[in-house]
PDB file of C-alpha atoms and ligand atoms in Angstrom:
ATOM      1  CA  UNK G   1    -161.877  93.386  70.177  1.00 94.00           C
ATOM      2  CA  UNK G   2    -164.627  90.892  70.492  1.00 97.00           C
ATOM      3  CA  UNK G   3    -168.160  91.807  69.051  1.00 98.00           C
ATOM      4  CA  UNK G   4    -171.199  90.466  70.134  1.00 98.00           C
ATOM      5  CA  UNK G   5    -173.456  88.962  66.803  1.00 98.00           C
ATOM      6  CA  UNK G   6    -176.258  87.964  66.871  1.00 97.00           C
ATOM      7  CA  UNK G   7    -175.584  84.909  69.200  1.00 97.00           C
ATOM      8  CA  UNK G   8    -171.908  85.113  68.506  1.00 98.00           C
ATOM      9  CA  UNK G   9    -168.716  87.140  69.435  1.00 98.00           C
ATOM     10  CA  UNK G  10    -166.957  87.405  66.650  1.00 98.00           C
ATOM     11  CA  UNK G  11    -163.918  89.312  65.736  1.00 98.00           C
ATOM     12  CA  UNK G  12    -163.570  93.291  65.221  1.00 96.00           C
ATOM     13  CA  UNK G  13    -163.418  92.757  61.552  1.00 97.00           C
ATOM     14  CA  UNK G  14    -165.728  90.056  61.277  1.00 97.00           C
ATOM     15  CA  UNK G  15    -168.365  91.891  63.105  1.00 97.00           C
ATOM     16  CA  UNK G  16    -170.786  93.140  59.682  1.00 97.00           C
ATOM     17  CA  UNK G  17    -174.010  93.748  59.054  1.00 96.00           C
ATOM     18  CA  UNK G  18    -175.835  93.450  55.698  1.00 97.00           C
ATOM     19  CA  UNK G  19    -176.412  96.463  53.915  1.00 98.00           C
ATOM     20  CA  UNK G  20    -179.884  95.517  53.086  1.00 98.00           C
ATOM     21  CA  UNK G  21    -180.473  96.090  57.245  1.00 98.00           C
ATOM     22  CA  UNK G  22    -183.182  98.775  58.003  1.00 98.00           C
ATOM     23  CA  UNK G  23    -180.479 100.114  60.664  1.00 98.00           C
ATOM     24  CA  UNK G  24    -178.726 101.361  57.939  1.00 98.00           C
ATOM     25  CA  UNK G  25    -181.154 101.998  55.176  1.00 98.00           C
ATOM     26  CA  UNK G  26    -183.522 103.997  57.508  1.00 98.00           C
ATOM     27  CA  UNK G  27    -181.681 104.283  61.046  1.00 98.00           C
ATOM     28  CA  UNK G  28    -184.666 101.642  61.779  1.00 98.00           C
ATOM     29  CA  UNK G  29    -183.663 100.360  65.348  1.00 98.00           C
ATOM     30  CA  UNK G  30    -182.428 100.881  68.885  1.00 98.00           C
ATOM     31  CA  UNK G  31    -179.629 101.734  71.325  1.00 98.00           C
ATOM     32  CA  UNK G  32    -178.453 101.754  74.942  1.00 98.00           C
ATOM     33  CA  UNK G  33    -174.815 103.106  76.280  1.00 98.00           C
ATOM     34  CA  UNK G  34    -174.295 101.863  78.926  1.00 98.00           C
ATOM     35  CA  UNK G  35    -171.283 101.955  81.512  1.00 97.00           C
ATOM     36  CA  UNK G  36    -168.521  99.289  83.444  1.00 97.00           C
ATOM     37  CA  UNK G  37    -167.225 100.663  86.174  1.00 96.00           C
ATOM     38  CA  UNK G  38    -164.555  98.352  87.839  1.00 93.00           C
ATOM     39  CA  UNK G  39    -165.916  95.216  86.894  1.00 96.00           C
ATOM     40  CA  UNK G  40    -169.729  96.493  87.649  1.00 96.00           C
ATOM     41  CA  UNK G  41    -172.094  96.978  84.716  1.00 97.00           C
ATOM     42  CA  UNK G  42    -173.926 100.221  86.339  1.00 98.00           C
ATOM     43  CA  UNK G  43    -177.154 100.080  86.206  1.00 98.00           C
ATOM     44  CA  UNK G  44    -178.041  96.853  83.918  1.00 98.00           C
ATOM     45  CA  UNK G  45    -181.518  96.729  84.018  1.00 98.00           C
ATOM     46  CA  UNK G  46    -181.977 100.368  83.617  1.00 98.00           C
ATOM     47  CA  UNK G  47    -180.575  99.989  80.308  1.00 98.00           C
ATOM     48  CA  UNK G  48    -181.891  96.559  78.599  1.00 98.00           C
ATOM     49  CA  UNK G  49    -185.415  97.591  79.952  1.00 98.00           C
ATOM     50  CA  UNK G  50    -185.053 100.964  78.465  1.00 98.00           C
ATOM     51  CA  UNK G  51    -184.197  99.541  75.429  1.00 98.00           C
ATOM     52  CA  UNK G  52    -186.967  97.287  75.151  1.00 98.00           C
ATOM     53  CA  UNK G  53    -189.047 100.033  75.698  1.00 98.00           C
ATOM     54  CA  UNK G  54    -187.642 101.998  72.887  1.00 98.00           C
ATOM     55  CA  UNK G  55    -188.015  98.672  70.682  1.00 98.00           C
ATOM     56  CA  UNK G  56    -191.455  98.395  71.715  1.00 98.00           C
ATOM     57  CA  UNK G  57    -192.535 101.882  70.805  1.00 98.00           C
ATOM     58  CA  UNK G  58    -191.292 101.075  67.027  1.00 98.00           C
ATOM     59  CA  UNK G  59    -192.681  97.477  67.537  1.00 98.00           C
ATOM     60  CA  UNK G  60    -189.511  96.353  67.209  1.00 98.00           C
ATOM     61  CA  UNK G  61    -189.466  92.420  68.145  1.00 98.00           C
ATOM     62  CA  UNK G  62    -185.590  91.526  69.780  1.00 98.00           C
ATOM     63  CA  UNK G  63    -185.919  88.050  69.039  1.00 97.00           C
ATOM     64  CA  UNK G  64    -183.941  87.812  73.226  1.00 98.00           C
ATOM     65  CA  UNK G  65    -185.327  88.249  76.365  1.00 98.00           C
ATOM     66  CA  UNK G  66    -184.123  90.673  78.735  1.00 98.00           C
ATOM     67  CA  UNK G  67    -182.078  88.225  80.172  1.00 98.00           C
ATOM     68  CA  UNK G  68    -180.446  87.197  77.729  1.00 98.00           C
ATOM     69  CA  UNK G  69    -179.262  90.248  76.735  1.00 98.00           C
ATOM     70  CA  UNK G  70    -178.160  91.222  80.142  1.00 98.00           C
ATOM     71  CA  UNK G  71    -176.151  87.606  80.108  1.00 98.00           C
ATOM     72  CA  UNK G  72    -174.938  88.719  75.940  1.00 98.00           C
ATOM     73  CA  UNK G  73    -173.803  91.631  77.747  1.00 98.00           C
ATOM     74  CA  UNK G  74    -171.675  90.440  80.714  1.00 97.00           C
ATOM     75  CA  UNK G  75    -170.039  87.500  78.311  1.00 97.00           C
ATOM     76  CA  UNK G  76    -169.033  90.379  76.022  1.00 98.00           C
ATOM     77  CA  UNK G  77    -167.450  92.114  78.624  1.00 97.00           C
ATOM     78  CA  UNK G  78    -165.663  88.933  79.964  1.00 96.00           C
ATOM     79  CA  UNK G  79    -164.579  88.221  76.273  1.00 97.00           C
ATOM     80  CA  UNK G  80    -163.124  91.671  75.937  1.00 97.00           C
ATOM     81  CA  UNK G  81    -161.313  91.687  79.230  1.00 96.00           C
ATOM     82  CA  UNK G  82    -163.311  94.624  79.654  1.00 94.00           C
ATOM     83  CA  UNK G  83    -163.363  96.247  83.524  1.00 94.00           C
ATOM     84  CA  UNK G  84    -163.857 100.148  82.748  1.00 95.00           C
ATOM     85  CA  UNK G  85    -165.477 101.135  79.492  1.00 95.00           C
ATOM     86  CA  UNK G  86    -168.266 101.799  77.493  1.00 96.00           C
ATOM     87  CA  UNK G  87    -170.789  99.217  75.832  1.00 98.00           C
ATOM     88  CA  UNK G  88    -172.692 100.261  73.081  1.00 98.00           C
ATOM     89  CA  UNK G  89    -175.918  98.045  72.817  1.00 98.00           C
ATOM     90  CA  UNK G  90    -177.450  97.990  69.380  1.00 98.00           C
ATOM     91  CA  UNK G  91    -180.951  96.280  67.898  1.00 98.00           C
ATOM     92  CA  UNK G  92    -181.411  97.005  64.181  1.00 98.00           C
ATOM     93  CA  UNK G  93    -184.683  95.694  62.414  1.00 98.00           C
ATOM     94  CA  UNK G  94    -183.195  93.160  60.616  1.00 98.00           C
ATOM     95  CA  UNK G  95    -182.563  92.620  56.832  1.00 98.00           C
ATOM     96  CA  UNK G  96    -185.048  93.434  54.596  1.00 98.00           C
ATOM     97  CA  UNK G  97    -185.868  95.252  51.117  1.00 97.00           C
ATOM     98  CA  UNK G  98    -185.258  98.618  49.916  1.00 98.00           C
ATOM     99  CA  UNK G  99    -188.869  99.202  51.102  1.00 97.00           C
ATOM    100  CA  UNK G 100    -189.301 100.705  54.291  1.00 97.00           C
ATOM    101  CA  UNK G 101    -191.869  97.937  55.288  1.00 98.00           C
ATOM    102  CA  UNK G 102    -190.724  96.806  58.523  1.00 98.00           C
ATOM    103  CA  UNK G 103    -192.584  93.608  58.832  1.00 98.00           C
ATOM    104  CA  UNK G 104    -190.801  92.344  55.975  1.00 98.00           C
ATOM    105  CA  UNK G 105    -187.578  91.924  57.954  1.00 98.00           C
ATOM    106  CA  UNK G 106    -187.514  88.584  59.703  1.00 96.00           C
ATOM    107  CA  UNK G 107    -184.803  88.914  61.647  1.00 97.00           C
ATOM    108  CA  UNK G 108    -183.582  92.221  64.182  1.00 98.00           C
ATOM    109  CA  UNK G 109    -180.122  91.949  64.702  1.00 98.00           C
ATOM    110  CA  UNK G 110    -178.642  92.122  68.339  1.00 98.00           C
ATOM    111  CA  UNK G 111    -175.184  93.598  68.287  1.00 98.00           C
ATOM    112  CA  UNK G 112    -172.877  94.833  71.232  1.00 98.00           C
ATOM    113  CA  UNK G 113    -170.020  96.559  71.762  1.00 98.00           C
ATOM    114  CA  UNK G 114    -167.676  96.439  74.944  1.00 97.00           C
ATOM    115  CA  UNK G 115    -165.434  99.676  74.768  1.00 94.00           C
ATOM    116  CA  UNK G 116    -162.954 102.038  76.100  1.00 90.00           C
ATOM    117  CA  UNK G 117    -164.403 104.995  76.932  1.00 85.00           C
ATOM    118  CA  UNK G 118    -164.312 108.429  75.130  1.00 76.00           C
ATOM    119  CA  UNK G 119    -164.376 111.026  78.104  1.00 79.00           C
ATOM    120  CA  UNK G 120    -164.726 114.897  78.264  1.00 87.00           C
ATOM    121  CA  UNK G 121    -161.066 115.943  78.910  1.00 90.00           C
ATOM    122  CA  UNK G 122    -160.890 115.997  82.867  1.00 90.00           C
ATOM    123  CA  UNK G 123    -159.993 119.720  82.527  1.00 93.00           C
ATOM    124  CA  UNK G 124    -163.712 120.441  82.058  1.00 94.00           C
ATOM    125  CA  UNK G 125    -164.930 118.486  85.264  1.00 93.00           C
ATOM    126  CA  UNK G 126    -162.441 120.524  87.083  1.00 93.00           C
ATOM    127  CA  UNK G 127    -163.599 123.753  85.368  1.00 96.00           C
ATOM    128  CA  UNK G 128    -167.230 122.981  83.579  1.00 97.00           C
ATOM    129  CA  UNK G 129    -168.349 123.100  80.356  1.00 97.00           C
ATOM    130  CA  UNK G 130    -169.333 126.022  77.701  1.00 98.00           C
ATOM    131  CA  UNK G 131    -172.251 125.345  76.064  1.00 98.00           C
ATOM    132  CA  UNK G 132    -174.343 127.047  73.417  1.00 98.00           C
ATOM    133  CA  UNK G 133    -178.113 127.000  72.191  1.00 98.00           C
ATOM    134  CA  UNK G 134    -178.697 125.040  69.251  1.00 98.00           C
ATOM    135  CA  UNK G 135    -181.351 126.498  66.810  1.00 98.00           C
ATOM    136  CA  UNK G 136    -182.177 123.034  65.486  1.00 98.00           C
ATOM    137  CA  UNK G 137    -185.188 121.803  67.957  1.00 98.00           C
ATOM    138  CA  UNK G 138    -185.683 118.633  69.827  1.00 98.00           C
ATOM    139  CA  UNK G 139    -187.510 116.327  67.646  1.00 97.00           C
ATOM    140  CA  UNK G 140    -191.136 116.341  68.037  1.00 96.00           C
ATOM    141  CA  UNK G 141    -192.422 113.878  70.959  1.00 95.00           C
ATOM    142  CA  UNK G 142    -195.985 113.595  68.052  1.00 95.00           C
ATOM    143  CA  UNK G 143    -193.041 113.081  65.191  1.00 95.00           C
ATOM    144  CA  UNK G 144    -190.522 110.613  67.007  1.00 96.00           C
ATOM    145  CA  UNK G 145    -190.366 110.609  70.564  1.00 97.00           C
ATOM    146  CA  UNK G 146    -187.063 111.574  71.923  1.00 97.00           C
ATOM    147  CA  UNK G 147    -188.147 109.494  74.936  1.00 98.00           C
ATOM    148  CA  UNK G 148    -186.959 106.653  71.870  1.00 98.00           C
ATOM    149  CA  UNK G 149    -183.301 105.459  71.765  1.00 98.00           C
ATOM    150  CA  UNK G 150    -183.433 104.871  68.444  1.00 98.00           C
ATOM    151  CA  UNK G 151    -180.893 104.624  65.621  1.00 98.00           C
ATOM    152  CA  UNK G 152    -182.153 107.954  63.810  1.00 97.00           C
ATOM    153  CA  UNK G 153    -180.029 110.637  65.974  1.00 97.00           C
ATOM    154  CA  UNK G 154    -179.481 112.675  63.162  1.00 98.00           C
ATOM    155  CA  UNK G 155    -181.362 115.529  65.130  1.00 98.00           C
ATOM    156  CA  UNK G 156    -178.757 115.457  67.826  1.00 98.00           C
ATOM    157  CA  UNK G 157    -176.466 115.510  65.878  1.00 98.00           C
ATOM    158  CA  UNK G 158    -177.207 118.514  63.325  1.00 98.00           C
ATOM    159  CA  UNK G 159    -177.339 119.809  67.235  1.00 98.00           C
ATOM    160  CA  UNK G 160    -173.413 119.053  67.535  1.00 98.00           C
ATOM    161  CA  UNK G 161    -172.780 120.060  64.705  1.00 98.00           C
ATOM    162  CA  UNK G 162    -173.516 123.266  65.786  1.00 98.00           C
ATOM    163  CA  UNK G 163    -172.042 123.255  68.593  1.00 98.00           C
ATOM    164  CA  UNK G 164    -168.801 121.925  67.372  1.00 98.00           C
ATOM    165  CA  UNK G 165    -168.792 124.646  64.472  1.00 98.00           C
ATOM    166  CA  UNK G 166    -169.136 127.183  67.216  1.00 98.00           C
ATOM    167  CA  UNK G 167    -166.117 125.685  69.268  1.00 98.00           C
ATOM    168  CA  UNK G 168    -167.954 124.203  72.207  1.00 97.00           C
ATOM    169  CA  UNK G 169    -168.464 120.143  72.811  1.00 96.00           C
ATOM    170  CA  UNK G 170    -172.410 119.975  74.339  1.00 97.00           C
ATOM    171  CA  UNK G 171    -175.677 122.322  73.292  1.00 98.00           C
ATOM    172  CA  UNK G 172    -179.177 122.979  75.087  1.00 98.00           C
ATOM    173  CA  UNK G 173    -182.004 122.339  72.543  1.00 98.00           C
ATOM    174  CA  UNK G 174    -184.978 123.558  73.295  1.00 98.00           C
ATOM    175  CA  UNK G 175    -188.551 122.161  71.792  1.00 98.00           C
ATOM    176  CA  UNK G 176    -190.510 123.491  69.353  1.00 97.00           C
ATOM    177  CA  UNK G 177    -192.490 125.783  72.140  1.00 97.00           C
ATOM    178  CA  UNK G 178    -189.085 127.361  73.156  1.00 97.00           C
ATOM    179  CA  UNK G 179    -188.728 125.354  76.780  1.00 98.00           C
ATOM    180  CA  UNK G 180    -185.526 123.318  77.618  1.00 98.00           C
ATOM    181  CA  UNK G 181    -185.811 119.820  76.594  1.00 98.00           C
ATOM    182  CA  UNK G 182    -182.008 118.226  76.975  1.00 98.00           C
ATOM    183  CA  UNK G 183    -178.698 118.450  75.579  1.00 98.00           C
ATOM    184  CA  UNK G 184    -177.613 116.733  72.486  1.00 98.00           C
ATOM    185  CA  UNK G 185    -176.226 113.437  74.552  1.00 97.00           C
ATOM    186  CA  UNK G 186    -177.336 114.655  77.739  1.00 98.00           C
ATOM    187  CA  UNK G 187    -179.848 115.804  80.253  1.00 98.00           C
ATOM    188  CA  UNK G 188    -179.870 119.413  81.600  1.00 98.00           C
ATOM    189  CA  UNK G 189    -180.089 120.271  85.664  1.00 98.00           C
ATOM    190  CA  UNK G 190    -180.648 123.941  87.074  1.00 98.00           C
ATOM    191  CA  UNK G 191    -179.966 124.593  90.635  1.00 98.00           C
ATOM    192  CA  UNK G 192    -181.262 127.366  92.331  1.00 98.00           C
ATOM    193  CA  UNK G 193    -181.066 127.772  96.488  1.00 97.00           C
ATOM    194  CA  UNK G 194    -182.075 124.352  97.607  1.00 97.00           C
ATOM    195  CA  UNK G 195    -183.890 123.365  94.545  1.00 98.00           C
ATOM    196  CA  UNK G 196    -183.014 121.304  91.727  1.00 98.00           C
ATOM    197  CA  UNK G 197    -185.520 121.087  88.683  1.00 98.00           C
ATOM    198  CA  UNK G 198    -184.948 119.770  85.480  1.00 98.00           C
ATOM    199  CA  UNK G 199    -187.346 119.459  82.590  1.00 98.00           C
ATOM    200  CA  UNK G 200    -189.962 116.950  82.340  1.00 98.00           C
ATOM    201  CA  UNK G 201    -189.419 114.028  79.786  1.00 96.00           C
ATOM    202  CA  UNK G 202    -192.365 115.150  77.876  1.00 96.00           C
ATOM    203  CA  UNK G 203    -190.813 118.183  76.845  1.00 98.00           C
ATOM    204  CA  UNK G 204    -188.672 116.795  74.309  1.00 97.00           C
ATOM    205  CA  UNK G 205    -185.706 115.026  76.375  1.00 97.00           C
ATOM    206  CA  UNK G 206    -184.966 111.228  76.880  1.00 98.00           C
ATOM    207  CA  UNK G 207    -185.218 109.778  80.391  1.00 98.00           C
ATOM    208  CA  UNK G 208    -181.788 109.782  81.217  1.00 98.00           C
ATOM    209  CA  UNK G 209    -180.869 106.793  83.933  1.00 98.00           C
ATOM    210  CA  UNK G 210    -178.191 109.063  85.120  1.00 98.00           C
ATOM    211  CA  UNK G 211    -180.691 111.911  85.625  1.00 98.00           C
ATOM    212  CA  UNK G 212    -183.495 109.575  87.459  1.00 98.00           C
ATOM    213  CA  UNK G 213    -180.230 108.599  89.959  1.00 98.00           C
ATOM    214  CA  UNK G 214    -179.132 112.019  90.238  1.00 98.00           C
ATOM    215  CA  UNK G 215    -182.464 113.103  91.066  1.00 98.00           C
ATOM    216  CA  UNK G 216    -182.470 110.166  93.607  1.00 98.00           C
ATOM    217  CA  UNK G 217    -179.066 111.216  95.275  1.00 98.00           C
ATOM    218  CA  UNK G 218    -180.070 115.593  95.194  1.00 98.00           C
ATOM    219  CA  UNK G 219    -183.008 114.196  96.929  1.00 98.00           C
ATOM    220  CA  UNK G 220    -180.736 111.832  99.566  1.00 97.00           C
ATOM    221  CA  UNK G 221    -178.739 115.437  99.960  1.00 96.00           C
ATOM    222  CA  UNK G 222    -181.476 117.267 101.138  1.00 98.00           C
ATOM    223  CA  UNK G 223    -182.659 119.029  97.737  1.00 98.00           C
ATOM    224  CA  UNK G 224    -185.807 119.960  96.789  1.00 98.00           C
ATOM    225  CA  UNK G 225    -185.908 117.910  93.588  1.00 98.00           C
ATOM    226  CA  UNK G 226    -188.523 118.593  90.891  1.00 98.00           C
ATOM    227  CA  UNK G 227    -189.491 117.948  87.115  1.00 98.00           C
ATOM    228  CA  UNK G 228    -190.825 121.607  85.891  1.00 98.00           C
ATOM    229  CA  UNK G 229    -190.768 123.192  82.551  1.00 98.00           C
ATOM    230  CA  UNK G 230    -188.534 125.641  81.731  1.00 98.00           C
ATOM    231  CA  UNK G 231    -187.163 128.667  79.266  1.00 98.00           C
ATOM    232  CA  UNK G 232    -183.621 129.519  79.358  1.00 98.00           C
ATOM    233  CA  UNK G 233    -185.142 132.306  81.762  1.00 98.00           C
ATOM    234  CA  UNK G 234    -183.742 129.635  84.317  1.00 98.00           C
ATOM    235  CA  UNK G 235    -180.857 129.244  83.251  1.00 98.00           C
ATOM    236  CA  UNK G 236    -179.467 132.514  82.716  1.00 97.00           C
ATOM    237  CA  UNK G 237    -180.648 133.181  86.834  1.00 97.00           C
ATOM    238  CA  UNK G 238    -179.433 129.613  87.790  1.00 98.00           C
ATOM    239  CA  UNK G 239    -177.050 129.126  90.627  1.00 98.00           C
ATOM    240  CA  UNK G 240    -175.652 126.103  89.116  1.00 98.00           C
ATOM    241  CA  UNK G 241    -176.268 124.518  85.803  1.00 98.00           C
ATOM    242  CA  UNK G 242    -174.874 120.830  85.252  1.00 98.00           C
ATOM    243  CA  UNK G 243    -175.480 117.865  82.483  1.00 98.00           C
ATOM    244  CA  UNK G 244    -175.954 113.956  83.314  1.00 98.00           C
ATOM    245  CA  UNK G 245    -175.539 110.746  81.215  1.00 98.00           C
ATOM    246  CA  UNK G 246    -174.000 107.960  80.924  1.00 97.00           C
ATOM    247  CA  UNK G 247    -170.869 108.603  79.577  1.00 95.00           C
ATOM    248  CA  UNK G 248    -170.901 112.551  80.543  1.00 96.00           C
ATOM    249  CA  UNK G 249    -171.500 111.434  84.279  1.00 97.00           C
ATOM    250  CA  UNK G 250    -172.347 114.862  85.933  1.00 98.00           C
ATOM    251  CA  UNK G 251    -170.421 117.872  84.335  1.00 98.00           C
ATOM    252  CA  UNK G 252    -170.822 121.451  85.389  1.00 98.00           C
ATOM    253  CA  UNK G 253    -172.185 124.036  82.585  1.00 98.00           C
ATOM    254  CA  UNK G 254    -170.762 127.290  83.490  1.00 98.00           C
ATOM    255  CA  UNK G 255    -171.298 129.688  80.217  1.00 98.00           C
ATOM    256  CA  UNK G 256    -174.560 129.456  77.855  1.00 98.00           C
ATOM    257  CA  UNK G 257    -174.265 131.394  74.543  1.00 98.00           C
ATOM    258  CA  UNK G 258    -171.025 133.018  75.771  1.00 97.00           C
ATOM    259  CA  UNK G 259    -172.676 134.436  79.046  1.00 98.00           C
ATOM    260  CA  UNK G 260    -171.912 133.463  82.367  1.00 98.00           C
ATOM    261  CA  UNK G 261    -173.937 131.141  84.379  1.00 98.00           C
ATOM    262  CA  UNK G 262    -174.152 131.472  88.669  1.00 96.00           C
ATOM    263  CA  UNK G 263    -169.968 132.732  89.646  1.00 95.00           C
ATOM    264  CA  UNK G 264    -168.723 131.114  86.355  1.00 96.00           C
ATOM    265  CA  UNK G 265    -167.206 127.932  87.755  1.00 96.00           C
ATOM    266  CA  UNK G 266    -168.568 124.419  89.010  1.00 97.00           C
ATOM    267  CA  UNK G 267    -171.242 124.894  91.733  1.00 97.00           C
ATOM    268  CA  UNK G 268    -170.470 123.351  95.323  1.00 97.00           C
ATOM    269  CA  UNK G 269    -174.033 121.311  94.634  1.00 98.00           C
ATOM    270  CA  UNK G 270    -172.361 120.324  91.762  1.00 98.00           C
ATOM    271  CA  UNK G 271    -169.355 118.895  92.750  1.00 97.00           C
ATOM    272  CA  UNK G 272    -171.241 117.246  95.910  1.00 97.00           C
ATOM    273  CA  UNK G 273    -173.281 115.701  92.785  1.00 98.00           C
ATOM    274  CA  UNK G 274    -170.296 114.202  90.625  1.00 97.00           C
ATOM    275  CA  UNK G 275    -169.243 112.844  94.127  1.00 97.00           C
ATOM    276  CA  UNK G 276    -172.239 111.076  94.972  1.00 98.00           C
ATOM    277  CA  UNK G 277    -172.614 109.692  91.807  1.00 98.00           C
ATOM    278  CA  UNK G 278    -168.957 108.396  91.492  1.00 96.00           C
ATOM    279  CA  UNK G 279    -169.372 106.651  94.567  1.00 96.00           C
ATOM    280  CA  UNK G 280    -172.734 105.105  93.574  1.00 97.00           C
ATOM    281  CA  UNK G 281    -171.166 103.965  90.591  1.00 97.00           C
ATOM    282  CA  UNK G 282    -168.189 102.519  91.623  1.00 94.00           C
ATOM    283  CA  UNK G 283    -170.074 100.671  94.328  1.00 94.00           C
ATOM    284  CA  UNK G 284    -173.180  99.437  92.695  1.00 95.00           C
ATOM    285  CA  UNK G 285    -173.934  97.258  89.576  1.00 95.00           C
ATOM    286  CA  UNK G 286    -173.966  93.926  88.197  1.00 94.00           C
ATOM    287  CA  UNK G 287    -170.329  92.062  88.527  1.00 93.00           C
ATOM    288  CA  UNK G 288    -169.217  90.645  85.699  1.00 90.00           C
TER     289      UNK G 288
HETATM  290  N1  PMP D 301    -180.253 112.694  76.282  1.00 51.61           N
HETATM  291  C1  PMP D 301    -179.797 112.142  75.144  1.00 51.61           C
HETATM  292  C2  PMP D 301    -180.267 112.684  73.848  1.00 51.61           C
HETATM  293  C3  PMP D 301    -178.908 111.067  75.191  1.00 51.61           C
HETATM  294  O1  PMP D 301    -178.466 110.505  74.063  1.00 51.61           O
HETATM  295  C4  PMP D 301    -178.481 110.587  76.445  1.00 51.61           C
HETATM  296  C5  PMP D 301    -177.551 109.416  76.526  1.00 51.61           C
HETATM  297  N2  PMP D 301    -176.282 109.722  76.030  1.00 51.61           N
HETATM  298  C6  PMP D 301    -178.949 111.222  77.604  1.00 51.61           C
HETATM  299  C7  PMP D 301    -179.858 112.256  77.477  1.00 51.61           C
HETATM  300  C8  PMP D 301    -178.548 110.759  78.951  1.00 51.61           C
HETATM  301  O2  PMP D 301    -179.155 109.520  79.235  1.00 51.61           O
HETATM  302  P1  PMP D 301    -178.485 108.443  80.166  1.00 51.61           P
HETATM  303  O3  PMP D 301    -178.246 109.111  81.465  1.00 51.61           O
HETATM  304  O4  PMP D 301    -179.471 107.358  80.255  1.00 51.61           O
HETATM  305  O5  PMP D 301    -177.207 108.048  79.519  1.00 51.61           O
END
């Protein structure tokens, strides 16, 4: 596999990083994942202006423009072969000293990553997923702003470890005020008659690009699509309960905390859903 290097692609094992970088001293930096579908980057721009956004929350200088990134990214793909996958785009602040002063790292270093994909086993599309509620919160939007792709996941993923210690593969973490704020690695939907509401970004959730286009194609369907805040008061009376992202897609949430959500199996607004988003997907993008 070909990496993309600061400038270069350079071999798998070739592909290192100094361990003087903040990335790794203080999970200083930035990501995007980001999909290929059939020889289409979905939605490209989406992603790199995303992550610009995240780098310029944490003033975070790339050292590329956006186009250049988006050009990195296709010749990555091209070098890899790569027609379905998974690229991982990564911006760490560069090396510096065992300080955490950022401004003393010259250099941010632009790395990505053309993949195969790791999927949910298709068994859960077909069926949905079990989820449970983490009791680890969303981090803080005043601490670091989950809105921020950054490095520094580790509260997502004391979230899955939770979830994976209680035998399930997503959670629902709720802020610090007790409303829903997101999954772990996704975005959380209710659906109840002809509405569709999921939580607004400022209660502790990123702004998923799957979630703005599934909003988008609910609303092209006929729902009544709306941001509101919620408790798990709506989801335990949900019709339907589903997840977005990137690599999740849209996935069907039939049991929270071992209780049964709506009939106890993927919702027919739902599965319309994972349709229309397939077929956006596999139609739309930037060809490599
Ligand atoms: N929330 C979190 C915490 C995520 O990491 C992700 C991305 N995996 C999402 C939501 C979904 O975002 P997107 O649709 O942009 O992939």
């Amino acid at each position: 596999m070909k990496i993309y290097l600061n400038g270069d692609l350079v071999e798998e094992q070739d592909a290192k990083i100094s361990v003087f970088d903040h990335g790794l001293l203080y999970g200083d930096g930035v990501f995007e994942g980001t999909r290929i579908y059939n020889g289409r980057v979905a939605f490209l721009d989406e992603h790199v202006d995303r992550l610009f956004e995240s780098a310029k929350v944490l003033d975070l200088t790339i050292g590329m423009t956006k186009e250049e990134i988006k050009d990195a990214t296709i010749e990555t793909c091209k070098a890899n072969g790569l027609k379905d996958g998974y690229i991982r785009h990564l911006v760490t602040r560069g090396i510096g000293t065992l300080g955490l002063n950022p401004y003393l790292c010259k250099q941010a270093s632009v790395i990505i990553i053309a993949a195969d994909i790791q999927l949910y086993p298709a068994e859960l599309y077909e069926n949905g997923l079990k989820i449970i509620t983490a009791g680890t919160i969303r981090n803080l939007p005043e601490a670091l702003n989950p809105r921020v792709k950054s490095l520094n996941y580790l509260n997502n993923v004391m979230a899955k470890i939770e979830a994976i210690n209680a035998g399930v593969m997503e959670c629902l973490m709720l802020n610090s005020q007790g409303y829903v704020a997101e999954a772990s690695g996704d975005n959380v939907f209710v659906v109840k008659g002809n509405k569709l509401i999921t939580p607004p970004s400022w209660c502790g959730g990123l702004e998923g690009i799957t979630r703005n286009k599934v909003m988008e194609l609910a609303a092209n369907i006929g729902l009544e699509v709306s941001e509101t805040v919620m408790t798990r008061y709506e989801i335990w009376t949900a019709d339907e309960v589903f997840l977005t992202g990137t690599a999740a897609e849209v996935i069907s949430v039939i049991e929270l905390d071992k209780r049964i959500i709506g009939d106890g199996k993927p919702g027919e607004i739902t599965k319309k859903l994972i349709e229309a988003y397939r077929q956006f997907v596999n139609n739309n993008g930037v060809e490599i």
